[in-house]
GROMACS .gro file of C-alpha atoms in nm:
model
  468
    1MET     CA    1  10.163   0.966  -1.925
    2LYS     CA    2  10.376   0.702  -1.760
    3THR     CA    3  10.244   0.443  -1.520
    4VAL     CA    4  10.481   0.337  -1.246
    5GLN     CA    5  10.448   0.066  -0.986
    6CYS     CA    6  10.467   0.259  -0.662
    7ALA     CA    7  10.588   0.165  -0.318
    8SER     CA    8  10.348  -0.008  -0.084
    9GLY     CA    9  10.521   0.175   0.199
   10LEU     CA   10  10.607   0.542   0.198
   11SER     CA   11  10.764   0.713  -0.101
   12ARG     CA   12  10.911   1.041   0.005
   13ARG     CA   13  11.150   1.291  -0.150
   14THR     CA   14  11.284   1.600   0.018
   15PRO     CA   15  11.545   1.779  -0.193
   16SER     CA   16  11.685   2.081  -0.010
   17GLY     CA   17  11.993   2.291  -0.069
   18ALA     CA   18  11.943   2.429  -0.414
   19LEU     CA   19  12.306   2.404  -0.508
   20PHE     CA   20  12.320   2.030  -0.504
   21SER     CA   21  12.075   1.759  -0.570
   22SER     CA   22  11.973   1.422  -0.442
   23ASN     CA   23  11.837   1.153  -0.671
   24SER     CA   24  11.660   0.843  -0.565
   25GLN     CA   25  11.583   0.571  -0.816
   26SER     CA   26  11.461   0.223  -0.760
   27ASP     CA   27  11.546  -0.070  -0.980
   28ALA     CA   28  11.537  -0.446  -0.952
   29SER     CA   29  11.799  -0.615  -0.736
   30CYS     CA   30  12.009  -0.779  -1.002
   31SER     CA   31  12.329  -0.658  -1.148
   32SER     CA   32  12.541  -0.359  -1.220
   33ASN     CA   33  12.820  -0.309  -1.473
   34THR     CA   34  13.111  -0.083  -1.389
   35GLN     CA   35  13.424  -0.020  -1.590
   36SER     CA   36  13.699   0.207  -1.477
   37GLY     CA   37  14.054   0.270  -1.586
   38ALA     CA   38  14.266   0.472  -1.348
   39THR     CA   39  14.629   0.559  -1.288
   40GLY     CA   40  14.724   0.494  -0.927
   41PHE     CA   41  14.405   0.328  -0.818
   42SER     CA   42  14.181   0.044  -0.916
   43ASN     CA   43  13.808   0.063  -0.977
   44THR     CA   44  13.599  -0.242  -0.921
   45GLN     CA   45  13.282  -0.354  -1.086
   46SER     CA   46  13.062  -0.636  -0.980
   47ASP     CA   47  12.738  -0.801  -1.075
   48ALA     CA   48  12.469  -0.777  -0.818
   49THR     CA   49  12.294  -1.099  -0.733
   50PHE     CA   50  12.418  -1.310  -1.020
   51SER     CA   51  12.774  -1.312  -1.142
   52SER     CA   52  13.066  -1.082  -1.079
   53ASN     CA   53  13.359  -1.036  -1.317
   54SER     CA   54  13.649  -0.831  -1.188
   55LYS     CA   55  13.977  -0.753  -1.364
   56SER     CA   56  14.237  -0.518  -1.226
   57ASP     CA   57  14.574  -0.427  -1.377
   58ALA     CA   58  14.764  -0.212  -1.133
   59THR     CA   59  15.125  -0.107  -1.124
   60GLY     CA   60  15.142   0.042  -0.777
   61SER     CA   61  14.825  -0.039  -0.591
   62SER     CA   62  14.748  -0.291  -0.324
   63ASN     CA   63  14.489  -0.549  -0.428
   64THR     CA   64  14.333  -0.770  -0.165
   65GLN     CA   65  14.093  -1.047  -0.255
   66SER     CA   66  13.958  -1.296  -0.011
   67GLY     CA   67  13.698  -1.563  -0.059
   68ALA     CA   68  13.608  -1.741   0.260
   69PRO     CA   69  13.318  -1.959   0.371
   70PHE     CA   70  13.356  -1.795   0.713
   71SER     CA   71  13.517  -1.463   0.772
   72SER     CA   72  13.783  -1.269   0.584
   73ASN     CA   73  13.954  -0.964   0.730
   74SER     CA   74  14.170  -0.746   0.509
   75GLN     CA   75  14.333  -0.417   0.603
   76SER     CA   76  14.562  -0.218   0.379
   77ASN     CA   77  14.732   0.117   0.427
   78ALA     CA   78  14.868   0.277   0.112
   79THR     CA   79  15.014   0.615   0.023
   80ASP     CA   80  14.867   0.611  -0.325
   81SER     CA   81  14.534   0.441  -0.362
   82SER     CA   82  14.361   0.163  -0.180
   83ASN     CA   83  14.145  -0.099  -0.353
   84SER     CA   84  13.994  -0.375  -0.150
   85LYS     CA   85  13.794  -0.673  -0.273
   86SER     CA   86  13.703  -0.973  -0.063
   87ASP     CA   87  13.501  -1.280  -0.157
   88ALA     CA   88  13.398  -1.456   0.159
   89THR     CA   89  13.134  -1.709   0.247
   90GLY     CA   90  13.157  -1.602   0.609
   91SER     CA   91  13.278  -1.251   0.677
   92SER     CA   92  13.544  -1.041   0.507
   93ASN     CA   93  13.708  -0.741   0.674
   94SER     CA   94  13.926  -0.509   0.472
   95GLN     CA   95  14.086  -0.186   0.586
   96SER     CA   96  14.317   0.031   0.383
   97ASN     CA   97  14.482   0.364   0.451
   98VAL     CA   98  14.595   0.563   0.151
   99THR     CA   99  14.785   0.886   0.110
  100GLY     CA  100  14.803   1.034  -0.236
  101SER     CA  101  14.622   1.241  -0.494
  102SER     CA  102  14.379   1.156  -0.766
  103ASN     CA  103  14.255   1.359  -1.062
  104SER     CA  104  13.944   1.288  -1.260
  105LYS     CA  105  13.671   1.430  -1.480
  106SER     CA  106  13.302   1.378  -1.430
  107ASP     CA  107  12.990   1.440  -1.628
  108ALA     CA  108  12.788   1.627  -1.372
  109THR     CA  109  12.837   1.881  -1.097
  110GLY     CA  110  12.544   1.866  -0.863
  111PHE     CA  111  12.366   1.653  -1.118
  112SER     CA  112  12.258   1.302  -1.056
  113TYR     CA  113  12.149   1.061  -1.324
  114THR     CA  114  12.058   0.700  -1.277
  115LYS     CA  115  11.929   0.427  -1.498
  116SER     CA  116  11.951   0.062  -1.413
  117ASP     CA  117  11.820  -0.254  -1.570
  118ALA     CA  118  11.862  -0.499  -1.290
  119THR     CA  119  11.858  -0.875  -1.303
  120GLY     CA  120  12.155  -0.910  -1.531
  121SER     CA  121  12.524  -0.952  -1.480
  122SER     CA  122  12.794  -0.730  -1.346
  123LYS     CA  123  13.132  -0.681  -1.510
  124SER     CA  124  13.427  -0.509  -1.356
  125LYS     CA  125  13.748  -0.397  -1.524
  126SER     CA  126  14.009  -0.177  -1.365
  127ASP     CA  127  14.346  -0.065  -1.497
  128ALA     CA  128  14.570   0.096  -1.237
  129THR     CA  129  14.933   0.199  -1.223
  130GLY     CA  130  15.129   0.103  -0.912
  131SER     CA  131  14.945  -0.130  -0.680
  132SER     CA  132  14.990  -0.388  -0.410
  133ASN     CA  133  14.797  -0.709  -0.480
  134SER     CA  134  14.671  -0.919  -0.192
  135GLN     CA  135  14.440  -1.216  -0.244
  136SER     CA  136  14.310  -1.443   0.024
  137ASP     CA  137  14.076  -1.738  -0.015
  138ALA     CA  138  14.004  -1.875   0.326
  139THR     CA  139  13.826  -2.193   0.410
  140GLY     CA  140  13.991  -2.217   0.749
  141SER     CA  141  14.166  -1.913   0.896
  142SER     CA  142  14.432  -1.705   0.725
  143ASN     CA  143  14.599  -1.400   0.876
  144SER     CA  144  14.818  -1.185   0.652
  145LYS     CA  145  14.973  -0.850   0.737
  146SER     CA  146  15.208  -0.656   0.507
  147ASP     CA  147  15.353  -0.310   0.553
  148PRO     CA  148  15.534  -0.233   0.229
  149THR     CA  149  15.662   0.093   0.089
  150GLY     CA  150  15.630  -0.037  -0.264
  151SER     CA  151  15.369  -0.304  -0.322
  152SER     CA  152  15.227  -0.576  -0.106
  153ASN     CA  153  15.108  -0.910  -0.247
  154SER     CA  154  14.929  -1.144  -0.014
  155LYS     CA  155  14.726  -1.456  -0.093
  156SER     CA  156  14.575  -1.687   0.162
  157ASN     CA  157  14.336  -1.980   0.131
  158ALA     CA  158  14.161  -2.070   0.452
  159THR     CA  159  13.857  -2.270   0.551
  160GLY     CA  160  13.802  -2.065   0.865
  161SER     CA  161  13.872  -1.694   0.849
  162SER     CA  162  14.106  -1.488   0.634
  163LYS     CA  163  14.262  -1.167   0.763
  164SER     CA  164  14.484  -0.955   0.542
  165GLN     CA  165  14.641  -0.623   0.635
  166SER     CA  166  14.874  -0.432   0.408
  167ASP     CA  167  15.035  -0.092   0.449
  168ALA     CA  168  15.176   0.028   0.119
  169THR     CA  169  15.317   0.351  -0.012
  170GLY     CA  170  15.170   0.269  -0.352
  171SER     CA  171  14.809   0.164  -0.355
  172SER     CA  172  14.599  -0.102  -0.195
  173ASN     CA  173  14.328  -0.298  -0.376
  174SER     CA  174  14.095  -0.517  -0.179
  175LYS     CA  175  13.792  -0.707  -0.306
  176SER     CA  176  13.569  -0.916  -0.086
  177ASP     CA  177  13.283  -1.139  -0.193
  178ALA     CA  178  13.144  -1.288   0.122
  179THR     CA  179  12.860  -1.523   0.190
  180GLY     CA  180  12.890  -1.422   0.553
  181SER     CA  181  13.017  -1.073   0.624
  182SER     CA  182  13.275  -0.855   0.453
  183ASN     CA  183  13.443  -0.563   0.629
  184SER     CA  184  13.665  -0.323   0.439
  185GLN     CA  185  13.825  -0.007   0.574
  186SER     CA  186  14.072   0.222   0.402
  187ASN     CA  187  14.231   0.549   0.507
  188ALA     CA  188  14.408   0.781   0.266
  189THR     CA  189  14.558   1.125   0.257
  190GLY     CA  190  14.582   1.332  -0.059
  191SER     CA  191  14.360   1.516  -0.302
  192SER     CA  192  14.089   1.368  -0.513
  193ASN     CA  193  13.961   1.497  -0.847
  194THR     CA  194  13.698   1.265  -0.972
  195GLN     CA  195  13.548   1.176  -1.304
  196SER     CA  196  13.212   1.026  -1.243
  197ASP     CA  197  12.852   1.083  -1.321
  198ALA     CA  198  12.832   1.373  -1.078
  199THR     CA  199  13.073   1.594  -0.887
  200VAL     CA  200  12.855   1.796  -0.659
  201SER     CA  201  12.554   1.580  -0.665
  202SER     CA  202  12.394   1.321  -0.450
  203TYR     CA  203  12.285   1.017  -0.638
  204SER     CA  204  12.074   0.746  -0.496
  205LYS     CA  205  11.911   0.465  -0.688
  206SER     CA  206  11.708   0.203  -0.515
  207ASN     CA  207  11.489  -0.068  -0.654
  208ALA     CA  208  11.353  -0.175  -0.323
  209THR     CA  209  11.087  -0.401  -0.198
  210GLY     CA  210  11.159  -0.231   0.132
  211SER     CA  211  11.241   0.136   0.159
  212SER     CA  212  11.494   0.374   0.011
  213ASN     CA  213  11.616   0.676   0.210
  214THR     CA  214  11.847   0.930   0.052
  215GLN     CA  215  11.996   1.242   0.205
  216SER     CA  216  12.272   1.434   0.037
  217GLY     CA  217  12.480   1.746   0.077
  218ALA     CA  218  12.836   1.748  -0.041
  219THR     CA  219  13.139   1.973  -0.038
  220GLY     CA  220  13.357   1.741  -0.240
  221SER     CA  221  13.207   1.456  -0.430
  222SER     CA  222  13.089   1.134  -0.275
  223ASN     CA  223  12.965   0.845  -0.486
  224SER     CA  224  12.842   0.534  -0.316
  225LYS     CA  225  12.685   0.226  -0.470
  226SER     CA  226  12.598  -0.086  -0.280
  227ASP     CA  227  12.416  -0.396  -0.395
  228ALA     CA  228  12.367  -0.626  -0.102
  229THR     CA  229  12.184  -0.950  -0.057
  230GLY     CA  230  12.230  -0.925   0.317
  231SER     CA  231  12.325  -0.587   0.458
  232SER     CA  232  12.584  -0.351   0.313
  233ASN     CA  233  12.736  -0.066   0.510
  234SER     CA  234  12.969   0.166   0.323
  235LYS     CA  235  13.153   0.463   0.469
  236SER     CA  236  13.443   0.630   0.292
  237ASP     CA  237  13.670   0.903   0.423
  238PRO     CA  238  13.959   0.905   0.178
  239THR     CA  239  14.234   1.157   0.124
  240GLY     CA  240  14.397   0.965  -0.157
  241SER     CA  241  14.198   0.703  -0.344
  242SER     CA  242  14.053   0.392  -0.189
  243ASN     CA  243  13.885   0.117  -0.389
  244SER     CA  244  13.695  -0.150  -0.205
  245LYS     CA  245  13.464  -0.419  -0.340
  246SER     CA  246  13.300  -0.685  -0.132
  247ASN     CA  247  13.049  -0.953  -0.224
  248ALA     CA  248  12.902  -1.119   0.080
  249THR     CA  249  12.622  -1.361   0.144
  250GLY     CA  250  12.641  -1.278   0.513
  251SER     CA  251  12.757  -0.929   0.603
  252SER     CA  252  13.013  -0.711   0.429
  253LYS     CA  253  13.172  -0.411   0.600
  254SER     CA  254  13.401  -0.177   0.413
  255GLN     CA  255  13.559   0.138   0.550
  256SER     CA  256  13.809   0.351   0.365
  257ASP     CA  257  13.972   0.676   0.465
  258ALA     CA  258  14.152   0.841   0.175
  259THR     CA  259  14.269   1.190   0.095
  260GLY     CA  260  14.222   1.130  -0.274
  261SER     CA  261  13.931   0.909  -0.362
  262SER     CA  262  13.774   0.603  -0.217
  263ASN     CA  263  13.630   0.321  -0.425
  264SER     CA  264  13.430   0.064  -0.237
  265LYS     CA  265  13.208  -0.203  -0.390
  266SER     CA  266  13.051  -0.482  -0.196
  267ASP     CA  267  12.817  -0.752  -0.321
  268ALA     CA  268  12.685  -0.926  -0.017
  269THR     CA  269  12.416  -1.181   0.040
  270GLY     CA  270  12.438  -1.099   0.408
  271SER     CA  271  12.551  -0.749   0.499
  272SER     CA  272  12.814  -0.526   0.344
  273ASN     CA  273  12.960  -0.235   0.538
  274SER     CA  274  13.183   0.014   0.361
  275GLN     CA  275  13.311   0.337   0.511
  276SER     CA  276  13.541   0.586   0.344
  277ASN     CA  277  13.646   0.933   0.449
  278VAL     CA  278  13.804   1.169   0.201
  279THR     CA  279  13.984   1.496   0.250
  280GLY     CA  280  14.100   1.687  -0.051
  281SER     CA  281  13.973   1.879  -0.348
  282SER     CA  282  13.748   1.756  -0.621
  283ASN     CA  283  13.735   1.917  -0.966
  284SER     CA  284  13.485   1.799  -1.216
  285LYS     CA  285  13.258   1.897  -1.498
  286SER     CA  286  12.903   1.789  -1.514
  287ASP     CA  287  12.587   1.847  -1.707
  288ALA     CA  288  12.371   1.980  -1.428
  289THR     CA  289  12.392   2.161  -1.098
  290GLY     CA  290  12.133   2.102  -0.830
  291PHE     CA  291  11.944   1.883  -1.072
  292SER     CA  292  11.801   1.553  -0.972
  293TYR     CA  293  11.705   1.287  -1.222
  294THR     CA  294  11.587   0.938  -1.156
  295LYS     CA  295  11.474   0.656  -1.380
  296SER     CA  296  11.448   0.293  -1.293
  297ASP     CA  297  11.397   0.008  -1.536
  298ALA     CA  298  11.356  -0.282  -1.302
  299THR     CA  299  11.470  -0.631  -1.389
  300GLY     CA  300  11.736  -0.522  -1.631
  301SER     CA  301  12.103  -0.446  -1.600
  302SER     CA  302  12.289  -0.156  -1.448
  303LYS     CA  303  12.604  -0.032  -1.622
  304SER     CA  304  12.851   0.213  -1.477
  305LYS     CA  305  13.169   0.331  -1.649
  306SER     CA  306  13.421   0.563  -1.491
  307ASP     CA  307  13.763   0.657  -1.626
  308ALA     CA  308  13.952   0.838  -1.356
  309THR     CA  309  14.314   0.901  -1.271
  310GLY     CA  310  14.226   0.901  -0.905
  311SER     CA  311  13.859   0.906  -0.824
  312SER     CA  312  13.668   0.752  -0.543
  313ASN     CA  313  13.427   0.480  -0.648
  314SER     CA  314  13.243   0.280  -0.390
  315GLN     CA  315  13.000   0.009  -0.493
  316SER     CA  316  12.841  -0.257  -0.281
  317ASP     CA  317  12.587  -0.514  -0.388
  318ALA     CA  318  12.399  -0.685  -0.108
  319THR     CA  319  12.085  -0.893  -0.093
  320GLY     CA  320  12.029  -0.806   0.272
  321SER     CA  321  12.080  -0.449   0.384
  322SER     CA  322  12.328  -0.197   0.256
  323ASN     CA  323  12.456   0.091   0.468
  324SER     CA  324  12.685   0.340   0.300
  325LYS     CA  325  12.835   0.647   0.463
  326SER     CA  326  13.096   0.868   0.300
  327ASP     CA  327  13.245   1.185   0.441
  328PRO     CA  328  13.488   1.290   0.172
  329THR     CA  329  13.642   1.622   0.089
  330GLY     CA  330  13.753   1.470  -0.236
  331SER     CA  331  13.515   1.234  -0.409
  332SER     CA  332  13.352   0.916  -0.297
  333ASN     CA  333  13.139   0.691  -0.519
  334SER     CA  334  12.911   0.441  -0.354
  335LYS     CA  335  12.638   0.227  -0.509
  336SER     CA  336  12.429  -0.018  -0.316
  337ASN     CA  337  12.177  -0.272  -0.438
  338ALA     CA  338  12.016  -0.453  -0.151
  339THR     CA  339  11.741  -0.706  -0.114
  340GLY     CA  340  11.716  -0.619   0.252
  341SER     CA  341  11.791  -0.261   0.349
  342SER     CA  342  12.046  -0.025   0.202
  343LYS     CA  343  12.167   0.280   0.393
  344SER     CA  344  12.405   0.528   0.237
  345GLN     CA  345  12.534   0.842   0.402
  346SER     CA  346  12.793   1.065   0.242
  347ASP     CA  347  12.938   1.395   0.356
  348ALA     CA  348  13.150   1.531   0.077
  349THR     CA  349  13.319   1.857  -0.011
  350GLY     CA  350  13.270   1.789  -0.380
  351SER     CA  351  12.971   1.579  -0.466
  352SER     CA  352  12.804   1.275  -0.331
  353ASN     CA  353  12.676   1.000  -0.558
  354SER     CA  354  12.489   0.721  -0.395
  355LYS     CA  355  12.307   0.448  -0.583
  356SER     CA  356  12.124   0.170  -0.409
  357ASP     CA  357  11.914  -0.102  -0.565
  358ALA     CA  358  11.751  -0.275  -0.275
  359THR     CA  359  11.477  -0.527  -0.239
  360GLY     CA  360  11.465  -0.426   0.125
  361SER     CA  361  11.540  -0.065   0.216
  362SER     CA  362  11.801   0.177   0.091
  363ASN     CA  363  11.912   0.475   0.299
  364SER     CA  364  12.148   0.731   0.151
  365GLN     CA  365  12.258   1.053   0.315
  366SER     CA  366  12.517   1.300   0.194
  367ASN     CA  367  12.613   1.645   0.312
  368ALA     CA  368  12.825   1.883   0.113
  369THR     CA  369  12.969   2.230   0.135
  370GLY     CA  370  13.137   2.405  -0.152
  371SER     CA  371  13.086   2.600  -0.470
  372SER     CA  372  12.998   2.472  -0.810
  373ASN     CA  373  13.006   2.655  -1.144
  374THR     CA  374  12.838   2.448  -1.408
  375GLN     CA  375  12.602   2.449  -1.698
  376SER     CA  376  12.327   2.202  -1.650
  377ASP     CA  377  11.995   2.103  -1.793
  378ALA     CA  378  11.810   2.189  -1.477
  379THR     CA  379  11.879   2.387  -1.163
  380VAL     CA  380  11.761   2.236  -0.839
  381SER     CA  381  11.490   2.030  -0.987
  382SER     CA  382  11.382   1.697  -0.858
  383TYR     CA  383  11.277   1.407  -1.074
  384CYS     CA  384  11.185   1.065  -0.951
  385LYS     CA  385  11.055   0.744  -1.098
  386SER     CA  386  11.055   0.441  -0.878
  387ASN     CA  387  10.921   0.090  -0.899
  388ALA     CA  388  10.928  -0.015  -0.537
  389THR     CA  389  10.734  -0.237  -0.305
  390GLY     CA  390  10.877  -0.054  -0.006
  391SER     CA  391  10.937   0.314   0.036
  392SER     CA  392  11.180   0.569  -0.097
  393ASN     CA  393  11.299   0.864   0.111
  394THR     CA  394  11.527   1.129  -0.031
  395GLN     CA  395  11.667   1.434   0.142
  396SER     CA  396  11.944   1.657   0.022
  397GLY     CA  397  12.098   1.971   0.162
  398ALA     CA  398  12.410   2.155   0.052
  399THR     CA  399  12.602   2.468   0.143
  400GLY     CA  400  12.795   2.669  -0.109
  401SER     CA  401  12.751   2.875  -0.421
  402SER     CA  402  12.641   2.747  -0.757
  403ASN     CA  403  12.645   2.921  -1.094
  404SER     CA  404  12.446   2.721  -1.340
  405LYS     CA  405  12.235   2.749  -1.649
  406SER     CA  406  11.926   2.538  -1.678
  407ASP     CA  407  11.715   2.534  -1.987
  408TYR     CA  408  11.619   2.178  -2.061
  409ILE     CA  409  11.312   1.965  -2.017
  410PHE     CA  410  11.435   1.625  -1.930
  411SER     CA  411  11.378   1.310  -2.126
  412ASP     CA  412  11.060   1.164  -2.254
  413ASP     CA  413  11.014   0.822  -2.107
  414MET     CA  414  11.067   0.946  -1.752
  415CYS     CA  415  10.879   1.164  -1.510
  416GLU     CA  416  10.929   1.486  -1.703
  417PHE     CA  417  10.939   1.833  -1.573
  418HIS     CA  418  11.055   2.185  -1.645
  419SER     CA  419  11.293   2.348  -1.406
  420HIS     CA  420  11.175   2.705  -1.366
  421LYS     CA  421  11.298   2.937  -1.098
  422SER     CA  422  10.955   3.089  -1.071
  423ARG     CA  423  10.793   2.757  -0.992
  424GLN     CA  424  10.669   2.724  -0.637
  425MET     CA  425  10.773   2.449  -0.404
  426SER     CA  426  10.534   2.200  -0.262
  427GLU     CA  427  10.587   2.175   0.111
  428ASN     CA  428  10.388   1.861   0.165
  429SER     CA  429  10.211   1.649  -0.091
  430ASN     CA  430  10.058   1.331   0.043
  431SER     CA  431   9.848   1.087  -0.150
  432GLN     CA  432   9.746   0.749  -0.021
  433LYS     CA  433   9.516   0.534  -0.224
  434ALA     CA  434   9.527   0.224  -0.438
  435THR     CA  435   9.591   0.414  -0.759
  436VAL     CA  436   9.765   0.745  -0.710
  437GLY     CA  437   9.768   1.018  -0.974
  438VAL     CA  438  10.070   1.235  -0.903
  439ASN     CA  439  10.004   1.595  -0.985
  440LYS     CA  440  10.258   1.844  -1.118
  441SER     CA  441  10.349   1.956  -0.770
  442ASN     CA  442  10.439   1.606  -0.658
  443ASN     CA  443  10.800   1.493  -0.721
  444GLN     CA  444  10.833   1.701  -1.035
  445GLN     CA  445  10.881   2.068  -0.958
  446GLY     CA  446  11.205   2.255  -0.973
  447ALA     CA  447  11.315   2.368  -0.630
  448PRO     CA  448  11.446   2.722  -0.584
  449SER     CA  449  11.768   2.765  -0.391
  450GLY     CA  450  11.723   2.650  -0.035
  451GLY     CA  451  11.378   2.519  -0.111
  452VAL     CA  452  11.235   2.209   0.052
  453PHE     CA  453  11.032   1.958  -0.141
  454LYS     CA  454  10.846   1.682   0.034
  455SER     CA  455  10.631   1.425  -0.137
  456SER     CA  456  10.489   1.104  -0.008
  457SER     CA  457  10.270   0.851  -0.178
  458SER     CA  458  10.163   0.498  -0.111
  459GLY     CA  459   9.959   0.270  -0.326
  460ALA     CA  460   9.982   0.008  -0.594
  461THR     CA  461  10.014   0.230  -0.900
  462VAL     CA  462  10.126   0.585  -0.960
  463ASP     CA  463  10.049   0.774  -1.278
  464VAL     CA  464  10.314   1.036  -1.330
  465TYR     CA  465  10.205   1.317  -1.556
  466LYS     CA  466  10.427   1.520  -1.780
  467ASN     CA  467  10.461   1.886  -1.689
  468GLN     CA  468  10.368   2.115  -1.972
   0.00000   0.00000   0.00000
């Protein structure tokens, strides 16, 4: 029997759409580690509230970094991939349009797995081939616009605001760490095959003192992670591959439209907004289909490693609120850790992965339509362990066909369950008292295809029992 600190608000999970799954996990608002090596795009990793190490080696991508006490605007349009990172004390805006294709392999198709030990450090390493590097550190105001066919390099130091726009045929990388606000937008056209933790799954992790809302349904694959100290909004619609990282103390906004994949990470003390839209195809292999798994080890560190030739990773760390929306046909990865509120919405043709560690509230929504043939440990089962002071809401719905094999009882130290097709769904399970004993029908039953599972609990402590 595991004892979990439960949310003082409302903890609610509604997985629907048996083909895909939505996971909601809550961890401490600290750090996340992400390593990715890609050809044609650049993946960015950052540490949540503490330190952020980012290394990117790209041959044909466009990298944009801006650190500004005020505001930093960066826009890049690339035919290959678009990575955007901005470090700003004020606000950082980054927009990139990418047209290209990206191929990748992932561990799960409709499976979502999350474990994070927050309160650590965040490391980021990305190796990319063909990129356009643009860095801007603004104390004043710096405006930079580049429309290259090859690569675009731009660096500006300003005390006021820093604006950087680059249109490249290669790729565009933009990273923004802002104390104020960071806005990043990228548009891409191409196909995206992603290697990530899940391909047709919706993944949401939130360690929130506030609330965590997660809704997912994907046709492609959409992964979104945001760790925000302020507020982080992330929306990705990529056709190619778009990488965007922003760390902001104020607000960070990141939007990327790519045909391949869209990577967006923002660490913001204020608010971080990241939007990416993806149109394309996403092929991946994963361990589970329609399986939802969540574990949170608060006050630890969160590590994420993805090796993709062209996947869409979007991560934003914010202390305030984090909003993440991704409508990809390819794949979009978004993770958000927020001290305030974190909202993540992803509409993907492949899968949608959304992770948010928020002290405030984390909202994640993803819609998907497609088919998934996979062998997984569980089929449409929902598993949740959360240490939250706020509330956690999770809703997932998907349209498509899924062939999967499920014959595994998940791990030991987490809320365990068996995924049986014959198991009944629990329409509504509400428990509100100081110490809540969660029965087997609460948060732990496998959901048949199209089933709806709703569970809410509020109190100081929740005892989660193992299903036998």
